């Protein structure tokens, strides 16, 4: 059949295709909703600036004050310790749960069950009162003589109790996150590593975990950000972290709102930094997953600038 | 005649109530190529996986170059080896998977270097030199720094073959190496395997490529329902099969 016998498309009869104008659909409801939201946001912003209750002057007095900066440092330390130790313990627990040994997997399962069941604040208060539970901690033969012991309060102290509490809590969640990542790795990868005779620990470290990281990172990022803000509950132990110090200051001067704003601002800044870090770490572990990795925002910005300078030249 | 390299003796394998291998005997001499044919579900892949102990046998034994795989014999008892010892034995047995199973997060070069460095304790530099030589041999010298997903299926399988060769194994096992490939990519992989055959590598190849079997195999083994139905030189098994089941299979695939 030759081409000229094919029925002409409708556009031909209406005129030449290049003369036809495309009229996009008009989304009236969408525009109205957009306008309403803009008004609300503007109102809120206006309130932030003009409402005297926020007391921006007090805010700027305190936001970079020594007490607050030191408190931020404590918050960061608590977060860092609990993250590192929590994920280390969590990884061990994850592999215990995946182990073929029923003892190991049951113990891991029970740990996760217990520590996910106890509210973090309850657990923290338990650790704070550890000396009531165990007056001394020692090393010796199980159920037998003790060779070395120390008063439990001297050993751990308040910060120690907070770190232990946060870590144990975090480990239970981290264990499930890591386990989720590990079981997401294709079984064929382990078979290939086993067929090549790669030692077991090396299989985990070099083959399984780097691939599991892709599934672990988004949820782990969530957890770490949650933990950063979650450290505020240790105020119950009178540890001088950000929220506690903000409270101490407004307890003294009565400027509640601006000092809550100070704490909020710092939490937002720290969370933003963590989010940026998460983006780059995720990118690193995506190596090999995409044929051509997308440019980073920075690279994109640079390209945009060079394209502008080229155009103007 | 050269010595027996792979000796499979009365191997049974069950998965629960399902008996996949029901007494398989197979001998492969050093430097020979054995091609295993048979319908799917015949137990070909399972047989291959018992040879490097990826699957534990239920009964019988496998030895490579006179060394029992996965067990140590003392008197009438077979003691199962520790995982570490089994891993060490596997470095003598190269395995090429249907789905390549390259490590996607490592570059091609690092895929080849990983096992020699960690399992054989080769110096990294020496392992990299060997790796580059092997990549050259499979025609992929320029892909050393690429990631596996940037390669075509045929190229990935050639990398997988080079990775298996990097350990200088005594025997190479191929589990349907071309089944996951587009038809036009099958040739480049078979060419690499043919080249290995010419240089006297001991190989067992599970495949559906009858033409390849005819051209390369010293021995063709036909399996069905967990047993070896017949084996012999390609001219005998492929052109004058003695068993009805072999004839029926060949009439379907040829």
PDB file of C-alpha atoms in Angstrom, chain B residues 2-243:
ATOM      1  CA  UNK B   2      45.125 -37.291  31.759  1.00  0.00           C
ATOM      2  CA  UNK B   3      44.136 -37.643  35.398  1.00  0.00           C
ATOM      3  CA  UNK B   4      40.621 -37.218  36.733  1.00  0.00           C
ATOM      4  CA  UNK B   5      40.172 -33.611  37.876  1.00  0.00           C
ATOM      5  CA  UNK B   6      36.532 -33.625  38.969  1.00  0.00           C
ATOM      6  CA  UNK B   7      35.013 -36.758  40.456  1.00  0.00           C
ATOM      7  CA  UNK B   8      31.334 -36.761  41.323  1.00  0.00           C
ATOM      8  CA  UNK B   9      30.382 -39.964  43.063  1.00  0.00           C
ATOM      9  CA  UNK B  10      26.822 -41.104  43.752  1.00  0.00           C
ATOM     10  CA  UNK B  11      25.575 -37.625  44.564  1.00  0.00           C
ATOM     11  CA  UNK B  12      22.048 -37.251  45.900  1.00  0.00           C
ATOM     12  CA  UNK B  13      20.468 -33.925  46.780  1.00  0.00           C
ATOM     13  CA  UNK B  14      17.027 -33.282  48.198  1.00  0.00           C
ATOM     14  CA  UNK B  15      15.261 -30.028  48.973  1.00  0.00           C
ATOM     15  CA  UNK B  16      12.765 -31.185  51.571  1.00  0.00           C
ATOM     16  CA  UNK B  17      10.679 -33.937  49.975  1.00  0.00           C
ATOM     17  CA  UNK B  18      11.893 -33.010  46.484  1.00  0.00           C
ATOM     18  CA  UNK B  19      14.764 -35.187  45.289  1.00  0.00           C
ATOM     19  CA  UNK B  20      16.639 -33.120  42.701  1.00  0.00           C
ATOM     20  CA  UNK B  21      19.701 -35.320  42.230  1.00  0.00           C
ATOM     21  CA  UNK B  22      19.203 -39.067  42.473  1.00  0.00           C
ATOM     22  CA  UNK B  23      22.650 -40.608  42.301  1.00  0.00           C
ATOM     23  CA  UNK B  24      24.851 -38.738  39.839  1.00  0.00           C
ATOM     24  CA  UNK B  25      28.264 -40.061  38.777  1.00  0.00           C
ATOM     25  CA  UNK B  26      30.489 -37.902  36.650  1.00  0.00           C
ATOM     26  CA  UNK B  27      34.191 -37.772  35.921  1.00  0.00           C
ATOM     27  CA  UNK B  28      35.967 -34.930  34.184  1.00  0.00           C
ATOM     28  CA  UNK B  29      39.597 -35.270  33.145  1.00  0.00           C
ATOM     29  CA  UNK B  30      42.072 -32.434  33.416  1.00  0.00           C
ATOM     30  CA  UNK B  31      41.996 -30.133  30.407  1.00  0.00           C
ATOM     31  CA  UNK B  32      38.677 -31.480  29.145  1.00  0.00           C
ATOM     32  CA  UNK B  33      35.426 -29.661  28.509  1.00  0.00           C
ATOM     33  CA  UNK B  34      32.225 -31.317  29.669  1.00  0.00           C
ATOM     34  CA  UNK B  35      28.919 -29.886  28.544  1.00  0.00           C
ATOM     35  CA  UNK B  36      25.830 -30.779  30.556  1.00  0.00           C
ATOM     36  CA  UNK B  37      22.533 -30.719  28.658  1.00  0.00           C
ATOM     37  CA  UNK B  38      19.013 -31.492  29.746  1.00  0.00           C
ATOM     38  CA  UNK B  39      15.536 -30.070  30.239  1.00  0.00           C
ATOM     39  CA  UNK B  40      14.954 -27.526  32.973  1.00  0.00           C
ATOM     40  CA  UNK B  41      14.403 -29.195  36.311  1.00  0.00           C
ATOM     41  CA  UNK B  42      16.801 -31.998  35.366  1.00  0.00           C
ATOM     42  CA  UNK B  43      19.162 -30.988  38.198  1.00  0.00           C
ATOM     43  CA  UNK B  44      21.971 -29.547  36.038  1.00  0.00           C
ATOM     44  CA  UNK B  45      22.431 -26.362  38.034  1.00  0.00           C
ATOM     45  CA  UNK B  46      22.102 -28.176  41.349  1.00  0.00           C
ATOM     46  CA  UNK B  47      24.798 -30.616  40.257  1.00  0.00           C
ATOM     47  CA  UNK B  48      27.097 -27.736  39.392  1.00  0.00           C
ATOM     48  CA  UNK B  49      26.392 -26.075  42.746  1.00  0.00           C
ATOM     49  CA  UNK B  50      27.193 -29.240  44.677  1.00  0.00           C
ATOM     50  CA  UNK B  51      30.601 -29.355  42.987  1.00  0.00           C
ATOM     51  CA  UNK B  52      31.722 -26.140  44.707  1.00  0.00           C
ATOM     52  CA  UNK B  53      29.631 -26.901  47.791  1.00  0.00           C
ATOM     53  CA  UNK B  54      27.210 -24.018  47.327  1.00  0.00           C
ATOM     54  CA  UNK B  55      24.737 -26.840  47.947  1.00  0.00           C
ATOM     55  CA  UNK B  56      25.492 -29.515  50.503  1.00  0.00           C
ATOM     56  CA  UNK B  57      25.055 -33.026  49.124  1.00  0.00           C
ATOM     57  CA  UNK B  58      22.547 -35.296  50.873  1.00  0.00           C
ATOM     58  CA  UNK B  59      24.500 -38.417  49.955  1.00  0.00           C
ATOM     59  CA  UNK B  60      27.654 -39.206  47.968  1.00  0.00           C
ATOM     60  CA  UNK B  61      30.744 -37.044  47.544  1.00  0.00           C
ATOM     61  CA  UNK B  62      32.628 -34.749  45.195  1.00  0.00           C
ATOM     62  CA  UNK B  63      36.375 -34.473  44.860  1.00  0.00           C
ATOM     63  CA  UNK B  64      38.547 -32.092  42.873  1.00  0.00           C
ATOM     64  CA  UNK B  65      42.111 -33.050  42.017  1.00  0.00           C
ATOM     65  CA  UNK B  66      41.835 -35.813  44.597  1.00  0.00           C
ATOM     66  CA  UNK B  67      40.669 -33.495  47.396  1.00  0.00           C
ATOM     67  CA  UNK B  68      37.264 -34.137  48.946  1.00  0.00           C
ATOM     68  CA  UNK B  69      35.052 -31.010  48.718  1.00  0.00           C
ATOM     69  CA  UNK B  70      33.282 -29.838  51.868  1.00  0.00           C
ATOM     70  CA  UNK B  71      34.312 -32.835  53.978  1.00  0.00           C
ATOM     71  CA  UNK B  72      37.287 -34.531  55.545  1.00  0.00           C
ATOM     72  CA  UNK B  73      37.312 -38.274  55.604  1.00  0.00           C
ATOM     73  CA  UNK B  74      38.502 -40.243  58.570  1.00  0.00           C
ATOM     74  CA  UNK B  75      37.779 -43.960  58.400  1.00  0.00           C
ATOM     75  CA  UNK B  76      34.164 -44.395  57.419  1.00  0.00           C
ATOM     76  CA  UNK B  77      33.090 -40.927  58.495  1.00  0.00           C
ATOM     77  CA  UNK B  78      32.834 -37.693  56.579  1.00  0.00           C
ATOM     78  CA  UNK B  79      33.394 -34.669  58.822  1.00  0.00           C
ATOM     79  CA  UNK B  80      31.957 -31.471  57.510  1.00  0.00           C
ATOM     80  CA  UNK B  81      34.653 -28.812  57.071  1.00  0.00           C
ATOM     81  CA  UNK B  82      34.534 -25.394  58.700  1.00  0.00           C
ATOM     82  CA  UNK B  83      33.279 -22.560  56.549  1.00  0.00           C
ATOM     83  CA  UNK B  84      36.747 -21.082  56.339  1.00  0.00           C
ATOM     84  CA  UNK B  85      38.160 -24.307  54.915  1.00  0.00           C
ATOM     85  CA  UNK B  86      35.313 -24.613  52.427  1.00  0.00           C
ATOM     86  CA  UNK B  87      35.909 -21.032  51.296  1.00  0.00           C
ATOM     87  CA  UNK B  88      39.544 -21.901  50.750  1.00  0.00           C
ATOM     88  CA  UNK B  89      38.623 -24.926  48.650  1.00  0.00           C
ATOM     89  CA  UNK B  90      36.328 -22.760  46.543  1.00  0.00           C
ATOM     90  CA  UNK B  91      39.238 -20.606  45.417  1.00  0.00           C
ATOM     91  CA  UNK B  92      40.232 -23.619  43.309  1.00  0.00           C
ATOM     92  CA  UNK B  93      36.812 -23.781  41.682  1.00  0.00           C
ATOM     93  CA  UNK B  94      35.778 -20.902  39.447  1.00  0.00           C
ATOM     94  CA  UNK B  95      32.034 -20.376  39.120  1.00  0.00           C
ATOM     95  CA  UNK B  96      30.267 -18.306  36.480  1.00  0.00           C
ATOM     96  CA  UNK B  97      26.618 -17.517  37.200  1.00  0.00           C
ATOM     97  CA  UNK B  98      23.713 -17.159  34.817  1.00  0.00           C
ATOM     98  CA  UNK B  99      23.051 -13.644  36.155  1.00  0.00           C
ATOM     99  CA  UNK B 100      26.748 -12.673  36.296  1.00  0.00           C
ATOM    100  CA  UNK B 101      26.456 -11.575  39.959  1.00  0.00           C
ATOM    101  CA  UNK B 102      29.144  -8.955  39.542  1.00  0.00           C
ATOM    102  CA  UNK B 103      29.517  -6.631  42.519  1.00  0.00           C
ATOM    103  CA  UNK B 104      27.712  -3.512  41.242  1.00  0.00           C
ATOM    104  CA  UNK B 105      29.327  -1.106  43.710  1.00  0.00           C
ATOM    105  CA  UNK B 106      32.882  -2.019  42.680  1.00  0.00           C
ATOM    106  CA  UNK B 107      34.598  -1.140  39.436  1.00  0.00           C
ATOM    107  CA  UNK B 108      35.396  -3.919  36.985  1.00  0.00           C
ATOM    108  CA  UNK B 109      39.014  -3.955  38.134  1.00  0.00           C
ATOM    109  CA  UNK B 110      38.031  -4.174  41.803  1.00  0.00           C
ATOM    110  CA  UNK B 111      35.614  -6.996  41.002  1.00  0.00           C
ATOM    111  CA  UNK B 112      38.604  -8.947  39.706  1.00  0.00           C
ATOM    112  CA  UNK B 113      41.020  -7.957  42.458  1.00  0.00           C
ATOM    113  CA  UNK B 114      38.771  -8.561  45.479  1.00  0.00           C
ATOM    114  CA  UNK B 115      39.039 -12.351  45.783  1.00  0.00           C
ATOM    115  CA  UNK B 116      42.759 -12.762  44.967  1.00  0.00           C
ATOM    116  CA  UNK B 117      43.601 -10.120  47.589  1.00  0.00           C
ATOM    117  CA  UNK B 118      41.223 -11.245  50.348  1.00  0.00           C
ATOM    118  CA  UNK B 119      41.027 -15.006  49.781  1.00  0.00           C
ATOM    119  CA  UNK B 120      44.477 -15.722  48.316  1.00  0.00           C
ATOM    120  CA  UNK B 121      46.381 -12.932  50.099  1.00  0.00           C
ATOM    121  CA  UNK B 122      48.001 -11.751  46.860  1.00  0.00           C
ATOM    122  CA  UNK B 123      49.672  -8.356  46.958  1.00  0.00           C
ATOM    123  CA  UNK B 124      47.218  -5.814  45.524  1.00  0.00           C
ATOM    124  CA  UNK B 125      49.601  -4.622  42.850  1.00  0.00           C
ATOM    125  CA  UNK B 126      50.251  -8.106  41.537  1.00  0.00           C
ATOM    126  CA  UNK B 127      46.511  -8.866  41.594  1.00  0.00           C
ATOM    127  CA  UNK B 128      45.814  -5.716  39.584  1.00  0.00           C
ATOM    128  CA  UNK B 129      48.381  -6.676  36.968  1.00  0.00           C
ATOM    129  CA  UNK B 130      46.811 -10.123  36.639  1.00  0.00           C
ATOM    130  CA  UNK B 131      43.366  -8.522  36.468  1.00  0.00           C
ATOM    131  CA  UNK B 132      44.368  -6.198  33.639  1.00  0.00           C
ATOM    132  CA  UNK B 133      45.905  -9.084  31.720  1.00  0.00           C
ATOM    133  CA  UNK B 134      42.708 -11.106  32.107  1.00  0.00           C
ATOM    134  CA  UNK B 135      40.540  -8.164  31.040  1.00  0.00           C
ATOM    135  CA  UNK B 136      42.694  -7.874  27.962  1.00  0.00           C
ATOM    136  CA  UNK B 137      42.191 -11.560  27.321  1.00  0.00           C
ATOM    137  CA  UNK B 138      38.378 -11.228  27.367  1.00  0.00           C
ATOM    138  CA  UNK B 139      38.624  -8.087  25.220  1.00  0.00           C
ATOM    139  CA  UNK B 140      37.694  -5.554  27.886  1.00  0.00           C
ATOM    140  CA  UNK B 141      41.008  -3.915  28.724  1.00  0.00           C
ATOM    141  CA  UNK B 142      39.432  -0.461  28.318  1.00  0.00           C
ATOM    142  CA  UNK B 143      36.626  -1.180  30.820  1.00  0.00           C
ATOM    143  CA  UNK B 144      38.762  -1.623  33.951  1.00  0.00           C
ATOM    144  CA  UNK B 145      37.409   1.510  35.619  1.00  0.00           C
ATOM    145  CA  UNK B 146      33.781   1.143  34.514  1.00  0.00           C
ATOM    146  CA  UNK B 147      31.068  -0.034  36.878  1.00  0.00           C
ATOM    147  CA  UNK B 148      29.302  -3.272  35.919  1.00  0.00           C
ATOM    148  CA  UNK B 149      25.963  -1.576  35.208  1.00  0.00           C
ATOM    149  CA  UNK B 150      27.646   0.564  32.579  1.00  0.00           C
ATOM    150  CA  UNK B 151      28.384  -2.576  30.546  1.00  0.00           C
ATOM    151  CA  UNK B 152      26.224  -4.702  28.265  1.00  0.00           C
ATOM    152  CA  UNK B 153      25.144  -8.158  29.414  1.00  0.00           C
ATOM    153  CA  UNK B 154      27.741  -9.847  27.231  1.00  0.00           C
ATOM    154  CA  UNK B 155      30.498  -7.607  28.581  1.00  0.00           C
ATOM    155  CA  UNK B 156      29.363  -8.248  32.156  1.00  0.00           C
ATOM    156  CA  UNK B 157      29.521 -11.986  31.638  1.00  0.00           C
ATOM    157  CA  UNK B 158      33.014 -11.679  30.151  1.00  0.00           C
ATOM    158  CA  UNK B 159      34.046  -9.719  33.252  1.00  0.00           C
ATOM    159  CA  UNK B 160      32.520 -12.474  35.406  1.00  0.00           C
ATOM    160  CA  UNK B 161      34.590 -15.067  33.547  1.00  0.00           C
ATOM    161  CA  UNK B 162      37.738 -12.985  34.044  1.00  0.00           C
ATOM    162  CA  UNK B 163      36.848 -12.652  37.741  1.00  0.00           C
ATOM    163  CA  UNK B 164      36.616 -16.432  38.061  1.00  0.00           C
ATOM    164  CA  UNK B 165      39.932 -16.836  36.225  1.00  0.00           C
ATOM    165  CA  UNK B 166      41.690 -14.353  38.514  1.00  0.00           C
ATOM    166  CA  UNK B 167      41.967 -17.062  41.180  1.00  0.00           C
ATOM    167  CA  UNK B 168      43.646 -19.419  38.700  1.00  0.00           C
ATOM    168  CA  UNK B 169      41.171 -22.195  39.527  1.00  0.00           C
ATOM    169  CA  UNK B 170      41.743 -25.839  38.724  1.00  0.00           C
ATOM    170  CA  UNK B 171      38.298 -26.095  37.197  1.00  0.00           C
ATOM    171  CA  UNK B 172      35.751 -23.618  35.867  1.00  0.00           C
ATOM    172  CA  UNK B 173      32.020 -24.191  36.278  1.00  0.00           C
ATOM    173  CA  UNK B 174      29.546 -22.346  34.041  1.00  0.00           C
ATOM    174  CA  UNK B 175      25.883 -22.259  35.039  1.00  0.00           C
ATOM    175  CA  UNK B 176      23.983 -21.367  31.848  1.00  0.00           C
ATOM    176  CA  UNK B 177      26.382 -18.498  31.095  1.00  0.00           C
ATOM    177  CA  UNK B 178      24.431 -17.228  28.080  1.00  0.00           C
ATOM    178  CA  UNK B 179      20.824 -17.759  29.179  1.00  0.00           C
ATOM    179  CA  UNK B 180      20.372 -14.201  30.483  1.00  0.00           C
ATOM    180  CA  UNK B 181      21.798 -12.623  27.326  1.00  0.00           C
ATOM    181  CA  UNK B 182      20.196 -11.137  24.227  1.00  0.00           C
ATOM    182  CA  UNK B 183      20.775 -13.478  21.262  1.00  0.00           C
ATOM    183  CA  UNK B 184      23.271 -11.177  19.552  1.00  0.00           C
ATOM    184  CA  UNK B 185      25.455 -11.101  22.708  1.00  0.00           C
ATOM    185  CA  UNK B 186      25.665 -14.886  23.138  1.00  0.00           C
ATOM    186  CA  UNK B 187      28.449 -15.252  20.571  1.00  0.00           C
ATOM    187  CA  UNK B 188      30.977 -12.991  22.309  1.00  0.00           C
ATOM    188  CA  UNK B 189      30.658 -14.951  25.559  1.00  0.00           C
ATOM    189  CA  UNK B 190      30.863 -18.338  23.855  1.00  0.00           C
ATOM    190  CA  UNK B 191      33.961 -17.151  21.989  1.00  0.00           C
ATOM    191  CA  UNK B 192      35.686 -16.444  25.293  1.00  0.00           C
ATOM    192  CA  UNK B 193      34.756 -19.898  26.624  1.00  0.00           C
ATOM    193  CA  UNK B 194      35.955 -21.530  23.389  1.00  0.00           C
ATOM    194  CA  UNK B 195      39.253 -19.714  23.733  1.00  0.00           C
ATOM    195  CA  UNK B 196      39.608 -21.083  27.268  1.00  0.00           C
ATOM    196  CA  UNK B 197      38.831 -24.577  25.986  1.00  0.00           C
ATOM    197  CA  UNK B 198      41.609 -24.318  23.429  1.00  0.00           C
ATOM    198  CA  UNK B 199      44.120 -23.416  26.118  1.00  0.00           C
ATOM    199  CA  UNK B 200      43.294 -26.508  28.118  1.00  0.00           C
ATOM    200  CA  UNK B 201      41.162 -25.162  30.968  1.00  0.00           C
ATOM    201  CA  UNK B 202      39.127 -27.863  32.684  1.00  0.00           C
ATOM    202  CA  UNK B 203      35.499 -26.835  32.415  1.00  0.00           C
ATOM    203  CA  UNK B 204      31.988 -28.023  33.109  1.00  0.00           C
ATOM    204  CA  UNK B 205      29.414 -26.020  31.196  1.00  0.00           C
ATOM    205  CA  UNK B 206      25.677 -26.238  31.754  1.00  0.00           C
ATOM    206  CA  UNK B 207      24.053 -24.762  28.677  1.00  0.00           C
ATOM    207  CA  UNK B 208      21.290 -25.006  26.109  1.00  0.00           C
ATOM    208  CA  UNK B 209      23.629 -24.139  23.238  1.00  0.00           C
ATOM    209  CA  UNK B 210      23.783 -27.414  21.314  1.00  0.00           C
ATOM    210  CA  UNK B 211      26.017 -25.941  18.610  1.00  0.00           C
ATOM    211  CA  UNK B 212      28.539 -24.901  21.248  1.00  0.00           C
ATOM    212  CA  UNK B 213      28.428 -28.404  22.752  1.00  0.00           C
ATOM    213  CA  UNK B 214      29.098 -29.979  19.371  1.00  0.00           C
ATOM    214  CA  UNK B 215      32.016 -27.680  18.655  1.00  0.00           C
ATOM    215  CA  UNK B 216      33.767 -27.496  22.019  1.00  0.00           C
ATOM    216  CA  UNK B 217      32.810 -30.412  24.247  1.00  0.00           C
ATOM    217  CA  UNK B 218      35.026 -33.414  24.772  1.00  0.00           C
ATOM    218  CA  UNK B 219      32.149 -35.044  26.606  1.00  0.00           C
ATOM    219  CA  UNK B 220      28.434 -34.304  26.466  1.00  0.00           C
ATOM    220  CA  UNK B 221      26.373 -35.342  29.456  1.00  0.00           C
ATOM    221  CA  UNK B 222      22.613 -35.571  29.114  1.00  0.00           C
ATOM    222  CA  UNK B 223      20.694 -35.317  32.390  1.00  0.00           C
ATOM    223  CA  UNK B 224      17.023 -35.777  33.118  1.00  0.00           C
ATOM    224  CA  UNK B 225      15.042 -36.076  36.346  1.00  0.00           C
ATOM    225  CA  UNK B 226      18.123 -36.016  38.567  1.00  0.00           C
ATOM    226  CA  UNK B 227      20.187 -38.692  36.841  1.00  0.00           C
ATOM    227  CA  UNK B 228      22.729 -38.844  34.014  1.00  0.00           C
ATOM    228  CA  UNK B 229      20.864 -40.515  31.167  1.00  0.00           C
ATOM    229  CA  UNK B 230      23.819 -40.838  28.854  1.00  0.00           C
ATOM    230  CA  UNK B 231      27.238 -39.403  28.233  1.00  0.00           C
ATOM    231  CA  UNK B 232      29.934 -39.619  25.624  1.00  0.00           C
ATOM    232  CA  UNK B 233      31.605 -37.647  22.859  1.00  0.00           C
ATOM    233  CA  UNK B 234      29.304 -35.142  21.094  1.00  0.00           C
ATOM    234  CA  UNK B 235      29.215 -37.222  17.952  1.00  0.00           C
ATOM    235  CA  UNK B 236      27.701 -40.091  19.916  1.00  0.00           C
ATOM    236  CA  UNK B 237      25.302 -38.279  22.247  1.00  0.00           C
ATOM    237  CA  UNK B 238      24.152 -35.554  19.868  1.00  0.00           C
ATOM    238  CA  UNK B 239      24.124 -37.413  16.566  1.00  0.00           C
ATOM    239  CA  UNK B 240      23.339 -40.969  17.618  1.00  0.00           C
ATOM    240  CA  UNK B 241      21.646 -40.860  21.036  1.00  0.00           C
ATOM    241  CA  UNK B 242      20.912 -44.268  22.437  1.00  0.00           C
ATOM    242  CA  UNK B 243      18.168 -43.242  24.838  1.00  0.00           C
TER     243      UNK B 243
END
